[in-house]
mmCIF file of N, CA and C in Angstrom:
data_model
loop_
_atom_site.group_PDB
_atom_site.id
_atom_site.type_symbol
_atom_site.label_atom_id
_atom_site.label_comp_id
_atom_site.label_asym_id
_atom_site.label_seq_id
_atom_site.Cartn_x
_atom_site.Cartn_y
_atom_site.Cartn_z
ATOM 1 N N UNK A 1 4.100 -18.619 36.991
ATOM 2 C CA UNK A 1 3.019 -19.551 36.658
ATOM 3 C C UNK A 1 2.013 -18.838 35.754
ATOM 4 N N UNK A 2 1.339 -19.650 34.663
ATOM 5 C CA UNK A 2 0.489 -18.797 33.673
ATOM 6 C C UNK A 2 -0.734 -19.230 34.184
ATOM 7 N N UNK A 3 -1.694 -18.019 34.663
ATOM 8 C CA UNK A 3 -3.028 -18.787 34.806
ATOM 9 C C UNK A 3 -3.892 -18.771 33.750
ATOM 10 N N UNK A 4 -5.146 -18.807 33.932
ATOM 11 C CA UNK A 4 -5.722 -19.559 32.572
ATOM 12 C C UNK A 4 -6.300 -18.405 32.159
ATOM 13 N N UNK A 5 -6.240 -17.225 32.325
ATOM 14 C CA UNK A 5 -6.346 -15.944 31.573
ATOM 15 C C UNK A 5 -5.555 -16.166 30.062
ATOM 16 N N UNK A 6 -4.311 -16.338 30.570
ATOM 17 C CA UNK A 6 -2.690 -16.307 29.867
ATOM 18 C C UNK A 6 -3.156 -17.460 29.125
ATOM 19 N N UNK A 7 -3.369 -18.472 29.281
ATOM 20 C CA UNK A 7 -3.670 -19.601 28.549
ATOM 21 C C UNK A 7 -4.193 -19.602 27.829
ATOM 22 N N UNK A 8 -5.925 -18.861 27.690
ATOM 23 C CA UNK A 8 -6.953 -18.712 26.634
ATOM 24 C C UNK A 8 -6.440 -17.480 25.478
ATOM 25 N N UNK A 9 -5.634 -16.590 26.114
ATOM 26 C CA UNK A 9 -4.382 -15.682 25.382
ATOM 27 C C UNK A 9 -4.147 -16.563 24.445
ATOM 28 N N UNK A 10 -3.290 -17.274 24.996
ATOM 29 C CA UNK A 10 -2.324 -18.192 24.198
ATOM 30 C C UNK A 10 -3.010 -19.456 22.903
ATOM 31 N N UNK A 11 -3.908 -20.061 23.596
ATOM 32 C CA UNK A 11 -4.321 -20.516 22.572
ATOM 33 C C UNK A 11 -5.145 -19.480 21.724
ATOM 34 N N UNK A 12 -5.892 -18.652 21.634
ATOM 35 C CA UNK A 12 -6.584 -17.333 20.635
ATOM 36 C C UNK A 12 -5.126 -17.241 19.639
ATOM 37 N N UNK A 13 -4.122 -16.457 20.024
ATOM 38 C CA UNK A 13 -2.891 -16.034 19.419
ATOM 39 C C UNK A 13 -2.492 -17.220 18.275
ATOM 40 N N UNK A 14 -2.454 -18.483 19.121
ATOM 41 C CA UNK A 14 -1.928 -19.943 18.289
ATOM 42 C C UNK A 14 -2.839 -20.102 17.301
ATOM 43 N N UNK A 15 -4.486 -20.097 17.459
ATOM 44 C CA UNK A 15 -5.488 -20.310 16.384
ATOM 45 C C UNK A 15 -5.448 -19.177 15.503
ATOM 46 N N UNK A 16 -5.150 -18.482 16.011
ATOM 47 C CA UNK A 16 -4.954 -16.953 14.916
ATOM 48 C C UNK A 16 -3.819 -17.546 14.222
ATOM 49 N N UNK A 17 -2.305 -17.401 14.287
ATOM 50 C CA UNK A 17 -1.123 -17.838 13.636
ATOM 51 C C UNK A 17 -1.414 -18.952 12.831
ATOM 52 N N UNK A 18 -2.313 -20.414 12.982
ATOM 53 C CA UNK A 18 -2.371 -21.611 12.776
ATOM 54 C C UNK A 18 -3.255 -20.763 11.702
ATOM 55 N N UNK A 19 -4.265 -19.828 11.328
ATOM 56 C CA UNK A 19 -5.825 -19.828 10.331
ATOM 57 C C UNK A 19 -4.602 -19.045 9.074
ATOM 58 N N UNK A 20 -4.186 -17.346 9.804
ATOM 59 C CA UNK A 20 -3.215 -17.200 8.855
ATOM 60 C C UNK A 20 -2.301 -17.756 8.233
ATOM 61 N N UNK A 21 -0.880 -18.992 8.776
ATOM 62 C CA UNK A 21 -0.698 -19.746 8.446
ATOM 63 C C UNK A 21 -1.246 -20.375 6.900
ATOM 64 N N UNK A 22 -2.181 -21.189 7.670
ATOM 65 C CA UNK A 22 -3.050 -22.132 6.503
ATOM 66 C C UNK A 22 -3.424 -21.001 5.373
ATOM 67 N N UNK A 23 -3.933 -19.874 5.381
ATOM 68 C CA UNK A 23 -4.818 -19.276 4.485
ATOM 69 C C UNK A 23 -3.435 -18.594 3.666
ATOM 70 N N UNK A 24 -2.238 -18.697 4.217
ATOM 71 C CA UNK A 24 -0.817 -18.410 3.595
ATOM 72 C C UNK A 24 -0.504 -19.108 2.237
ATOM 73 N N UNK A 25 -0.389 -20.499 3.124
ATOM 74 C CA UNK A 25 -0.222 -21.570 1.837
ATOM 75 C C UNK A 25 -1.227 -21.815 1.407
ATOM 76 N N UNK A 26 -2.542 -21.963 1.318
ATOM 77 C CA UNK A 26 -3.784 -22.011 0.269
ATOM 78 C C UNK A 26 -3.343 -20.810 -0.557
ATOM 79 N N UNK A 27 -3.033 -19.589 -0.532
ATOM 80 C CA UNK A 27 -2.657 -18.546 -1.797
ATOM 81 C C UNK A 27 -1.225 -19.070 -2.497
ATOM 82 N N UNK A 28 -0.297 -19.230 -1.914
ATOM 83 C CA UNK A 28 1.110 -19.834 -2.148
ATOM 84 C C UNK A 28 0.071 -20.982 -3.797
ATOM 85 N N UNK A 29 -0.429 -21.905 -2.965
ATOM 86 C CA UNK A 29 -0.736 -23.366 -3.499
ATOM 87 C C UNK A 29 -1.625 -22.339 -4.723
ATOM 88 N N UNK A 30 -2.326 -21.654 -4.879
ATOM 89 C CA UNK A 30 -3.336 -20.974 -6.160
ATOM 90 C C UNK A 30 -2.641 -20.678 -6.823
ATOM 91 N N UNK A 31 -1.550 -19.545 -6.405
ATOM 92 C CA UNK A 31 -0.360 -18.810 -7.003
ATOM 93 C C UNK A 31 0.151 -19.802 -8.044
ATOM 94 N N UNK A 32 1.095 -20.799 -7.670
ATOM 95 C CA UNK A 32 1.639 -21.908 -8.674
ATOM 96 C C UNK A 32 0.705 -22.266 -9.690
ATOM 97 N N UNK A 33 -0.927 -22.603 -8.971
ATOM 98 C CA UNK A 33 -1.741 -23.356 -10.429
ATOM 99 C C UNK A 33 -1.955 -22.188 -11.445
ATOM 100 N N UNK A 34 -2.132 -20.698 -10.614
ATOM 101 C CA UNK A 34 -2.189 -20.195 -11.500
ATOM 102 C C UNK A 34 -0.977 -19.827 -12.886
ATOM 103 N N UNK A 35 0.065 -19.818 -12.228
ATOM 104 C CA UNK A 35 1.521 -19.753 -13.326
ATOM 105 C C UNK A 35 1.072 -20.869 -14.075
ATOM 106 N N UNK A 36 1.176 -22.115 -13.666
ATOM 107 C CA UNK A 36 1.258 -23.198 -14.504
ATOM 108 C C UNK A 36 0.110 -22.878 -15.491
ATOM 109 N N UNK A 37 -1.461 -22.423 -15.429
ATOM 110 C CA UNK A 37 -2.411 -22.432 -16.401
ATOM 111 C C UNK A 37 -1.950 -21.445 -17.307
ATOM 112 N N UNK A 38 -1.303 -20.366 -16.507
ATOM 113 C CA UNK A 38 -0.548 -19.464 -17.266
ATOM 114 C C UNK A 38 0.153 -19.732 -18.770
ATOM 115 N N UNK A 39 1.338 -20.473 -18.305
ATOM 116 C CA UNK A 39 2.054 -21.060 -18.569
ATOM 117 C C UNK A 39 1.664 -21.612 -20.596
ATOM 118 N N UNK A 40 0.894 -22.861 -19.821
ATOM 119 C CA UNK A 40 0.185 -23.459 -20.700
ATOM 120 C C UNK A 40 -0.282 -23.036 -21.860
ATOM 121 N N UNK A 41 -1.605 -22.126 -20.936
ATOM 122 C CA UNK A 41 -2.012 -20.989 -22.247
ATOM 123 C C UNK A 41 -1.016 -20.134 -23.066
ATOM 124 N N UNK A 42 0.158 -20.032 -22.766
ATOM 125 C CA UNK A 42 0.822 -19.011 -23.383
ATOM 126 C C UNK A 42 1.151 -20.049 -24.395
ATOM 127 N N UNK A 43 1.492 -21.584 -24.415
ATOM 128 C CA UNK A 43 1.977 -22.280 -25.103
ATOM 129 C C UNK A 43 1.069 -22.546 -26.485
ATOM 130 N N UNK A 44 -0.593 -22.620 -25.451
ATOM 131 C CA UNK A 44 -1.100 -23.172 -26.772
ATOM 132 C C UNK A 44 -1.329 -21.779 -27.500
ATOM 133 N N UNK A 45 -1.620 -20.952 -27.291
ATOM 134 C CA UNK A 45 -2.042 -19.521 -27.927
ATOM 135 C C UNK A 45 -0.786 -19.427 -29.216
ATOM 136 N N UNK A 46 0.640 -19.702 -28.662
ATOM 137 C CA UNK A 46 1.678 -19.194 -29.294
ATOM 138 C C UNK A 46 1.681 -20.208 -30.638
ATOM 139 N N UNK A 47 1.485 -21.819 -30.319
ATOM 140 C CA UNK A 47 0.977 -22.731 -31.049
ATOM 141 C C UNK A 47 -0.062 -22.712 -32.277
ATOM 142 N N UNK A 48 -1.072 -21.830 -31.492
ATOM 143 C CA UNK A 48 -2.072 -21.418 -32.626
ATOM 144 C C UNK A 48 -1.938 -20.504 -33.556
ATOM 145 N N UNK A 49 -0.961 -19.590 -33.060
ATOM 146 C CA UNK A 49 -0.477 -18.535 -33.984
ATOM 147 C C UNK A 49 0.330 -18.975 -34.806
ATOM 148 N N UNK A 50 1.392 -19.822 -34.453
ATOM 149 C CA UNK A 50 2.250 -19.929 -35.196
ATOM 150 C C UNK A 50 1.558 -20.955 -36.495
ATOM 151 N N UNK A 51 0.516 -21.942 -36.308
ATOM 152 C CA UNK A 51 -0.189 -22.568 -36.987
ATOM 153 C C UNK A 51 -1.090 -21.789 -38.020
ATOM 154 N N UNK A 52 -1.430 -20.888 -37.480
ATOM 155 C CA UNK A 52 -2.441 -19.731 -38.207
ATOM 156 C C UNK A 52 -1.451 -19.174 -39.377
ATOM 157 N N UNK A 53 -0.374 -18.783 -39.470
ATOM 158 C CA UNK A 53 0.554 -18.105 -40.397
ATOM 159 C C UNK A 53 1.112 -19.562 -41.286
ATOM 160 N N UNK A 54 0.917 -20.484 -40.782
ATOM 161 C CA UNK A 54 1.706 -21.646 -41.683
ATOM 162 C C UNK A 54 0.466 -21.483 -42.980
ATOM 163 N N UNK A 55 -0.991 -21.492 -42.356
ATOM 164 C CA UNK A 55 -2.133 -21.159 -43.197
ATOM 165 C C UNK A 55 -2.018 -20.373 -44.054
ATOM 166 N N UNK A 56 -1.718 -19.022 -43.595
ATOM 167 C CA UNK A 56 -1.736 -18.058 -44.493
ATOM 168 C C UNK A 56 -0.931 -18.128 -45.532
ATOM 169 N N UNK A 57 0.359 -18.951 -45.354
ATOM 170 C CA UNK A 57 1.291 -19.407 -46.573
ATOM 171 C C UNK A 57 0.763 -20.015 -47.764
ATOM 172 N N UNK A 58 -0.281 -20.920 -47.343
ATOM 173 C CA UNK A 58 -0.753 -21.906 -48.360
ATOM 174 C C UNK A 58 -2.115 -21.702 -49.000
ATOM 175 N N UNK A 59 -1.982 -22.038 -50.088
ATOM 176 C CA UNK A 59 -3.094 -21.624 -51.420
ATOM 177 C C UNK A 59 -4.339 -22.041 -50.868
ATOM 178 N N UNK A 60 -5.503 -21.022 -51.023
ATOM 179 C CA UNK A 60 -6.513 -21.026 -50.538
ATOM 180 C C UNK A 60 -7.605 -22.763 -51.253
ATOM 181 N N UNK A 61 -6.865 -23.180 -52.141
ATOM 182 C CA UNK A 61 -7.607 -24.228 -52.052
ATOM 183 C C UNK A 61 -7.335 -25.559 -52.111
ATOM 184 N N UNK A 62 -6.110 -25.627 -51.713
ATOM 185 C CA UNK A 62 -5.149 -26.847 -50.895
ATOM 186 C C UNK A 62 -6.638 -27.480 -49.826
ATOM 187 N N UNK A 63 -6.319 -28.252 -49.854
ATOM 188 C CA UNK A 63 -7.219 -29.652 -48.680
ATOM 189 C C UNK A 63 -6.347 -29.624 -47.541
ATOM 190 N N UNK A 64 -7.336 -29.232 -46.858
ATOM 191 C CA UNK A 64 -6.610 -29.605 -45.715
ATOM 192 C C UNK A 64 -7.798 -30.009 -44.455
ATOM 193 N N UNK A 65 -6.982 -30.755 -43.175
ATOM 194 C CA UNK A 65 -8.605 -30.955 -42.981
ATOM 195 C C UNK A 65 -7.888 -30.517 -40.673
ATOM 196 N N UNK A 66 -8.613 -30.904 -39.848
ATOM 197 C CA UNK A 66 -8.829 -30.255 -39.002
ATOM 198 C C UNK A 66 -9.228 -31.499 -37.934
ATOM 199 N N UNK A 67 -8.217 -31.619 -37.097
ATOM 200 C CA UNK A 67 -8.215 -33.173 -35.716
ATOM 201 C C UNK A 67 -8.985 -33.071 -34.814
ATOM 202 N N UNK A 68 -10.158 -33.926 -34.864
ATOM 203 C CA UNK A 68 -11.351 -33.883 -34.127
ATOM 204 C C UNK A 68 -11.406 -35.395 -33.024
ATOM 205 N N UNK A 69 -10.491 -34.954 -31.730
ATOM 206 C CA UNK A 69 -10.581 -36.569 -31.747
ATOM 207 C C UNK A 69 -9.529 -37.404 -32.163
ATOM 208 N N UNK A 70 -10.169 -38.202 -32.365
ATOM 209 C CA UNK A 70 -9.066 -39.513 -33.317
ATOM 210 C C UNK A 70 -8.711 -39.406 -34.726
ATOM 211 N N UNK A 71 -10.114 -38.373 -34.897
ATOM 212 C CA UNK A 71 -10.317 -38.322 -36.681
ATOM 213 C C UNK A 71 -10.041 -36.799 -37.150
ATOM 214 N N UNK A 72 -9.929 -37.224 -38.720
ATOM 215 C CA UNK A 72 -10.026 -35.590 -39.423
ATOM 216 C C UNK A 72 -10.765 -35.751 -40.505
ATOM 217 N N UNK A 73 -11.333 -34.113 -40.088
ATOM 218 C CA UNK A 73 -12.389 -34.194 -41.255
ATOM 219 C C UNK A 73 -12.175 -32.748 -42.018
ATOM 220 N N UNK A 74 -12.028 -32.986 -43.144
ATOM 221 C CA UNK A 74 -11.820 -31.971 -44.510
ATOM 222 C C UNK A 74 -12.409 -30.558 -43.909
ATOM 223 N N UNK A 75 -11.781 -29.518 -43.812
ATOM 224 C CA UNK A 75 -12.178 -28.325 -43.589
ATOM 225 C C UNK A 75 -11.560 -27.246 -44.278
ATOM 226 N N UNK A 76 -12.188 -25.975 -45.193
ATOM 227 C CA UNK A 76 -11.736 -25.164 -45.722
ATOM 228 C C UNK A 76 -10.369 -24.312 -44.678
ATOM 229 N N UNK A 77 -9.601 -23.823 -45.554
ATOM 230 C CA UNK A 77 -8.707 -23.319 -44.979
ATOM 231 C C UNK A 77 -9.115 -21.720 -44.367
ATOM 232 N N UNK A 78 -10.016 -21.235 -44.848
ATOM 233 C CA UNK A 78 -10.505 -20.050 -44.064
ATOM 234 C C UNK A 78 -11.291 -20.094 -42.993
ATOM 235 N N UNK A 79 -12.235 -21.293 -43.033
ATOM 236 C CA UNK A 79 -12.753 -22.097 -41.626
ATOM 237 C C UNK A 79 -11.225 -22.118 -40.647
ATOM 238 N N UNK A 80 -10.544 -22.918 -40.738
ATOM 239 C CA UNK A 80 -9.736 -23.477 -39.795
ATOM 240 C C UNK A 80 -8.685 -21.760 -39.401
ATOM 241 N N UNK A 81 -8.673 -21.134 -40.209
ATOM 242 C CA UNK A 81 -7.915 -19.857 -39.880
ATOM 243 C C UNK A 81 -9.090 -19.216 -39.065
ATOM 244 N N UNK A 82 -10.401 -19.169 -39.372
ATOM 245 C CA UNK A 82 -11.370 -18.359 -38.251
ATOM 246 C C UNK A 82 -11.413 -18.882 -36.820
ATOM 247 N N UNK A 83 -11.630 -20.357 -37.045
ATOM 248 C CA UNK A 83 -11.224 -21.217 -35.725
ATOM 249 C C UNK A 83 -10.369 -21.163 -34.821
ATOM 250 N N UNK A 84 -8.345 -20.728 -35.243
ATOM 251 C CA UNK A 84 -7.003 -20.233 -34.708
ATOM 252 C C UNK A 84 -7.555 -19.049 -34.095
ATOM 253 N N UNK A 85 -8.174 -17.470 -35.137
ATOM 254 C CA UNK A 85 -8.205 -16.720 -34.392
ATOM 255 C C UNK A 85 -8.959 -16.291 -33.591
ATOM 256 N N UNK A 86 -10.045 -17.347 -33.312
ATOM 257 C CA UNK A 86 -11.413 -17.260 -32.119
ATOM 258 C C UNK A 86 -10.323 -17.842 -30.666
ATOM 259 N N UNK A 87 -9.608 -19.340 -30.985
ATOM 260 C CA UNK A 87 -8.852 -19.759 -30.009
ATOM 261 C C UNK A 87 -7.313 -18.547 -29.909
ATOM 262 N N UNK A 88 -7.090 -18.178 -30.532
ATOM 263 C CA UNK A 88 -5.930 -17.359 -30.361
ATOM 264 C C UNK A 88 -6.487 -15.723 -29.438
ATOM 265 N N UNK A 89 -7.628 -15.221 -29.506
ATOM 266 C CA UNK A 89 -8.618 -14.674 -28.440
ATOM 267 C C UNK A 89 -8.655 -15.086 -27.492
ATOM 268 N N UNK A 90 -8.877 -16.287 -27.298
ATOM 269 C CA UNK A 90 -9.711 -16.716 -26.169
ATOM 270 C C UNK A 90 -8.605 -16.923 -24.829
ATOM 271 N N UNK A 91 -7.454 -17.361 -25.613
ATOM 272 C CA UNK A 91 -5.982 -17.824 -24.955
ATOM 273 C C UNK A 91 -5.369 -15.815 -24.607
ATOM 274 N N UNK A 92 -5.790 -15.205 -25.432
ATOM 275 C CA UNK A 92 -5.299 -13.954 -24.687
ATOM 276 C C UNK A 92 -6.095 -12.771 -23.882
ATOM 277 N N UNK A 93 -7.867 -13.617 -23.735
ATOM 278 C CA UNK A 93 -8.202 -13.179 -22.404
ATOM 279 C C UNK A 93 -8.233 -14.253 -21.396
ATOM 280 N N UNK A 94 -7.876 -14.870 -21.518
ATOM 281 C CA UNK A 94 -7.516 -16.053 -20.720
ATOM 282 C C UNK A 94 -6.279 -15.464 -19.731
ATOM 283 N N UNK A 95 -5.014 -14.894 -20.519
ATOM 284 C CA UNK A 95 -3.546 -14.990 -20.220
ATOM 285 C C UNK A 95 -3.843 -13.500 -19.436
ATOM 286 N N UNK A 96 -5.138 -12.559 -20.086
ATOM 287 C CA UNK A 96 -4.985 -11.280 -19.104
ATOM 288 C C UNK A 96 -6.195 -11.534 -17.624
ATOM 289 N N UNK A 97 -6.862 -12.253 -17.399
ATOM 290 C CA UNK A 97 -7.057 -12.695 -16.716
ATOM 291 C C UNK A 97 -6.633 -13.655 -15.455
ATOM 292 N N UNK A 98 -5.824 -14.199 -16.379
ATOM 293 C CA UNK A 98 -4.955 -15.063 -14.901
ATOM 294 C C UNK A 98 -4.019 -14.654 -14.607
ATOM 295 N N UNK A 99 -2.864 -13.138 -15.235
ATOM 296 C CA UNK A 99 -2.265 -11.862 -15.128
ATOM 297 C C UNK A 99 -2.697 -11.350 -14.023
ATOM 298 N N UNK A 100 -3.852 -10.764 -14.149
ATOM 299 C CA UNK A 100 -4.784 -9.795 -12.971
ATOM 300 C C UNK A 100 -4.800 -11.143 -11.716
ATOM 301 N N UNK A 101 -5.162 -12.212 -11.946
ATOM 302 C CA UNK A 101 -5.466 -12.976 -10.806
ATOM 303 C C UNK A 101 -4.242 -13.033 -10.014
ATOM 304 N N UNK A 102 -2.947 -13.724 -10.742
ATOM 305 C CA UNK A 102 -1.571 -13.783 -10.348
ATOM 306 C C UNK A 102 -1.089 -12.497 -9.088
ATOM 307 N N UNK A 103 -1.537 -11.082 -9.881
ATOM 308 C CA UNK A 103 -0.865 -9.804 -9.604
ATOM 309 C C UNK A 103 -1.808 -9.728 -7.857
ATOM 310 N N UNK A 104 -3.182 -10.530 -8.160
ATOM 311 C CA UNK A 104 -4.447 -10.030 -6.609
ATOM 312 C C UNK A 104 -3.496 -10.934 -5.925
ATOM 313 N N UNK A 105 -3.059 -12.475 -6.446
ATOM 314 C CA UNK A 105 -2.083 -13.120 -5.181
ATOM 315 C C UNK A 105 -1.385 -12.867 -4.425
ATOM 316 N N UNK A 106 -0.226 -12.266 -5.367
ATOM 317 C CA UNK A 106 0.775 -11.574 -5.129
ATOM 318 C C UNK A 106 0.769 -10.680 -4.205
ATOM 319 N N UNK A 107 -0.034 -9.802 -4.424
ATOM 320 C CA UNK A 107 -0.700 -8.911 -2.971
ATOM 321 C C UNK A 107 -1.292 -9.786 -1.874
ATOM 322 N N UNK A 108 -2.516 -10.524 -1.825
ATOM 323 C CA UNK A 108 -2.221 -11.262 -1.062
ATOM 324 C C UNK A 108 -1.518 -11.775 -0.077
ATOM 325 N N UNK A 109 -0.492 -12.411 -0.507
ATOM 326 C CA UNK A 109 0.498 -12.785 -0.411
ATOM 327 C C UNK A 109 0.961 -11.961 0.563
ATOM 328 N N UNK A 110 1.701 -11.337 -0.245
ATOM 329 C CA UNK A 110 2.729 -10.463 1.052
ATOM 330 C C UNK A 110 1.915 -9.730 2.120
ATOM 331 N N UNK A 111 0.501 -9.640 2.092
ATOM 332 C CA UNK A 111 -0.641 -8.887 2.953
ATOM 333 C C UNK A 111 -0.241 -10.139 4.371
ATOM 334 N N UNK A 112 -0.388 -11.489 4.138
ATOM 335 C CA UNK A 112 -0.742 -12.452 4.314
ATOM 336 C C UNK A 112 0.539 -12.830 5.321
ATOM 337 N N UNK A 113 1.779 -12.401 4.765
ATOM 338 C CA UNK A 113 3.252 -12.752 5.326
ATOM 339 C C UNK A 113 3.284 -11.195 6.333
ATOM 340 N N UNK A 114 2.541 -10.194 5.907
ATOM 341 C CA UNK A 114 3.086 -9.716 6.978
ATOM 342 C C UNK A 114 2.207 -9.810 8.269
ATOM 343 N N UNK A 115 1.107 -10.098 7.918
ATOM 344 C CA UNK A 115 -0.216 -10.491 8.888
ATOM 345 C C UNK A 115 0.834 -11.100 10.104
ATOM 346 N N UNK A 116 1.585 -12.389 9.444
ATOM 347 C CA UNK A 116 2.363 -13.830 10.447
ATOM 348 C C UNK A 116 3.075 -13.143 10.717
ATOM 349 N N UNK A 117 3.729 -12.031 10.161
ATOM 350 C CA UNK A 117 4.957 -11.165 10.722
ATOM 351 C C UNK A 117 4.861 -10.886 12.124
ATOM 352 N N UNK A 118 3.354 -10.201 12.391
ATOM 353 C CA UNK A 118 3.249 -8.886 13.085
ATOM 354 C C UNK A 118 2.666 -10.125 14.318
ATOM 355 N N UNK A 119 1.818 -11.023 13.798
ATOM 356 C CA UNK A 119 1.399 -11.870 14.947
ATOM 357 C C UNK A 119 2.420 -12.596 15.728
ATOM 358 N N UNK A 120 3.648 -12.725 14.885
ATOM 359 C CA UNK A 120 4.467 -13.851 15.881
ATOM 360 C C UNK A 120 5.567 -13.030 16.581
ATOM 361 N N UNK A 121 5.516 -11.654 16.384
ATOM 362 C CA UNK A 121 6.217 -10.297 17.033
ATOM 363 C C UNK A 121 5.237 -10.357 18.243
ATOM 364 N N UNK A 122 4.202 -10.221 17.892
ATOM 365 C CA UNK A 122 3.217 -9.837 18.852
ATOM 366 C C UNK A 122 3.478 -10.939 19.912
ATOM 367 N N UNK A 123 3.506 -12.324 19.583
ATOM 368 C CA UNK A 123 3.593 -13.409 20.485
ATOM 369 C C UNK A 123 5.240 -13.265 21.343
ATOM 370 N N UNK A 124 6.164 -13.351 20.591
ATOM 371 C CA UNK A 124 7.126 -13.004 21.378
ATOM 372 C C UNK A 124 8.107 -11.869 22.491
ATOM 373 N N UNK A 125 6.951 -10.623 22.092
ATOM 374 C CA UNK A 125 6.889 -9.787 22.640
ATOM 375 C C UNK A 125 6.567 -10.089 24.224
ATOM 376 N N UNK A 126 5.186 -10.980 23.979
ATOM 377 C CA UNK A 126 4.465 -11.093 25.222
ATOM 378 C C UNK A 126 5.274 -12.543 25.873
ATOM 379 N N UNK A 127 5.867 -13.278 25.166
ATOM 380 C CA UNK A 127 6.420 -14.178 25.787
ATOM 381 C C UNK A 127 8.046 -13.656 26.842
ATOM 382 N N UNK A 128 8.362 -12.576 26.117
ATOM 383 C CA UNK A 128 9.757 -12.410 26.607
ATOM 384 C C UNK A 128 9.152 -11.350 27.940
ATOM 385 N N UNK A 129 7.818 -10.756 27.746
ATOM 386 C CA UNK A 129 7.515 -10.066 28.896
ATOM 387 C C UNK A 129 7.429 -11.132 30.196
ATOM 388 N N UNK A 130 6.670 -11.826 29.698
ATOM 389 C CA UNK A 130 5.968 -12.949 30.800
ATOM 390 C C UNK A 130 7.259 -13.231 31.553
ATOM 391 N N UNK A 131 8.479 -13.894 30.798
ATOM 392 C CA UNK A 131 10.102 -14.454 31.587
ATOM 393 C C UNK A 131 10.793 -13.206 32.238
ATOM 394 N N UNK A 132 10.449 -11.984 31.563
ATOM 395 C CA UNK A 132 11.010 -10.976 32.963
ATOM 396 C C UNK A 132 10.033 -11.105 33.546
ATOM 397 N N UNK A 133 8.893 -10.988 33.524
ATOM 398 C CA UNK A 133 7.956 -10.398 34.986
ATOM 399 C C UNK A 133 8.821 -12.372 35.946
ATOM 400 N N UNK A 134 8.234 -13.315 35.498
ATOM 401 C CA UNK A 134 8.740 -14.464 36.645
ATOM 402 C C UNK A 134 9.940 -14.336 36.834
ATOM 403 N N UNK A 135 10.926 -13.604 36.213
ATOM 404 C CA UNK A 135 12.254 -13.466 36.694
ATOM 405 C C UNK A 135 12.452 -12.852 37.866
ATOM 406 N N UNK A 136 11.678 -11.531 37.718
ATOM 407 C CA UNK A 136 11.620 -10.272 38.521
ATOM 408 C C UNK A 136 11.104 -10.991 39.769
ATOM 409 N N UNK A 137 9.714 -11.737 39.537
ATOM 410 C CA UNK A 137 9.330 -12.492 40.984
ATOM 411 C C UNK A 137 10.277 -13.789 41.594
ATOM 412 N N UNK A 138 11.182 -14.272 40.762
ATOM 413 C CA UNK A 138 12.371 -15.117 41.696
ATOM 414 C C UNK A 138 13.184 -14.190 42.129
ATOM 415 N N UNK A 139 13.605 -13.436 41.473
ATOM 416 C CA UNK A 139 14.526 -12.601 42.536
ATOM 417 C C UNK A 139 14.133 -12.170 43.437
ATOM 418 N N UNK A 140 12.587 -11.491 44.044
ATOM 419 C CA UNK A 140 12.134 -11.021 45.083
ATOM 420 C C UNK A 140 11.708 -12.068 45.748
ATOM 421 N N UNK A 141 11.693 -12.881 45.843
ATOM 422 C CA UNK A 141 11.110 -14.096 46.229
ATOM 423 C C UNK A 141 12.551 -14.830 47.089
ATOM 424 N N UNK A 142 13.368 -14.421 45.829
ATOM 425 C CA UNK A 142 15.097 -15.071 46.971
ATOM 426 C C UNK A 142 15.493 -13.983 48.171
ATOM 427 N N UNK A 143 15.206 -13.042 48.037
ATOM 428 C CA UNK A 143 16.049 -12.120 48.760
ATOM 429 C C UNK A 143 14.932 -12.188 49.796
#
């Protein structure tokens, strides 16, 4: 029989497993948004570059103009190349930033899995004790 020593045990242990748990998948769930922003940025950065060199191909006083919106409005071609490489910056402290963030998850992470490791060892440890000790007391109890 568990008395309510064992009980307040038991639920402490369960709210512990249940907080780690949760605080498991809240990093899991960051982890992904962070790939995906990742992701993204790598797309538009690579986008801007590759847009930035189509520039550099073409004669410095070609018209060209720059999508604001719905609209475009006439912009020098050395404007719109300063513009690529302010956003082509910005997308690669962006990409080393959510790098470093990814890599703190990641740790996290496995900090986090072994936390549940060691707690649900810990729980079954004490559970398989508890069924010998009442074992031990039916047998003395039969004889």
């Amino acid at each position: 029989m568990v008395d309510k020593k064992e009980q307040e045990d038991d639920q402490r242990r369960f709210k512990e497993l249940e907080e780690v748990n949760d605080n498991l998948q809240n990093s899991r769930r960051q982890k992904v948004s962070v790939e995906s922003k990742l992701r993204s940025t790598a797309i538009f950065k690579r986008k801007a570059e590759l847009t930035k060199e189509e520039l550099k191909q073409m004669d410095q006083k070609m018209i060209t103009y720059k999508a604001v919106g719905r609209m475009f409005i006439k912009t020098p071609i050395d404007k719109l190349q300063e513009s690529l490489s302010k956003k082509i910056n910005d997308c690669a402290s962006n990409i080393e930033s959510l790098t470093k963030k990814g890599v703190y998850l990641d740790n996290e992470i496995k900090s986090k899995e072994q936390s549940l490791k060691e707690l649900q060892q810990e729980h079954l440890s004490i559970v398989k004790a508890r069924k010998e000790s009442s074992t031990s007391e039916a047998k003395s109890s039969i004889s």
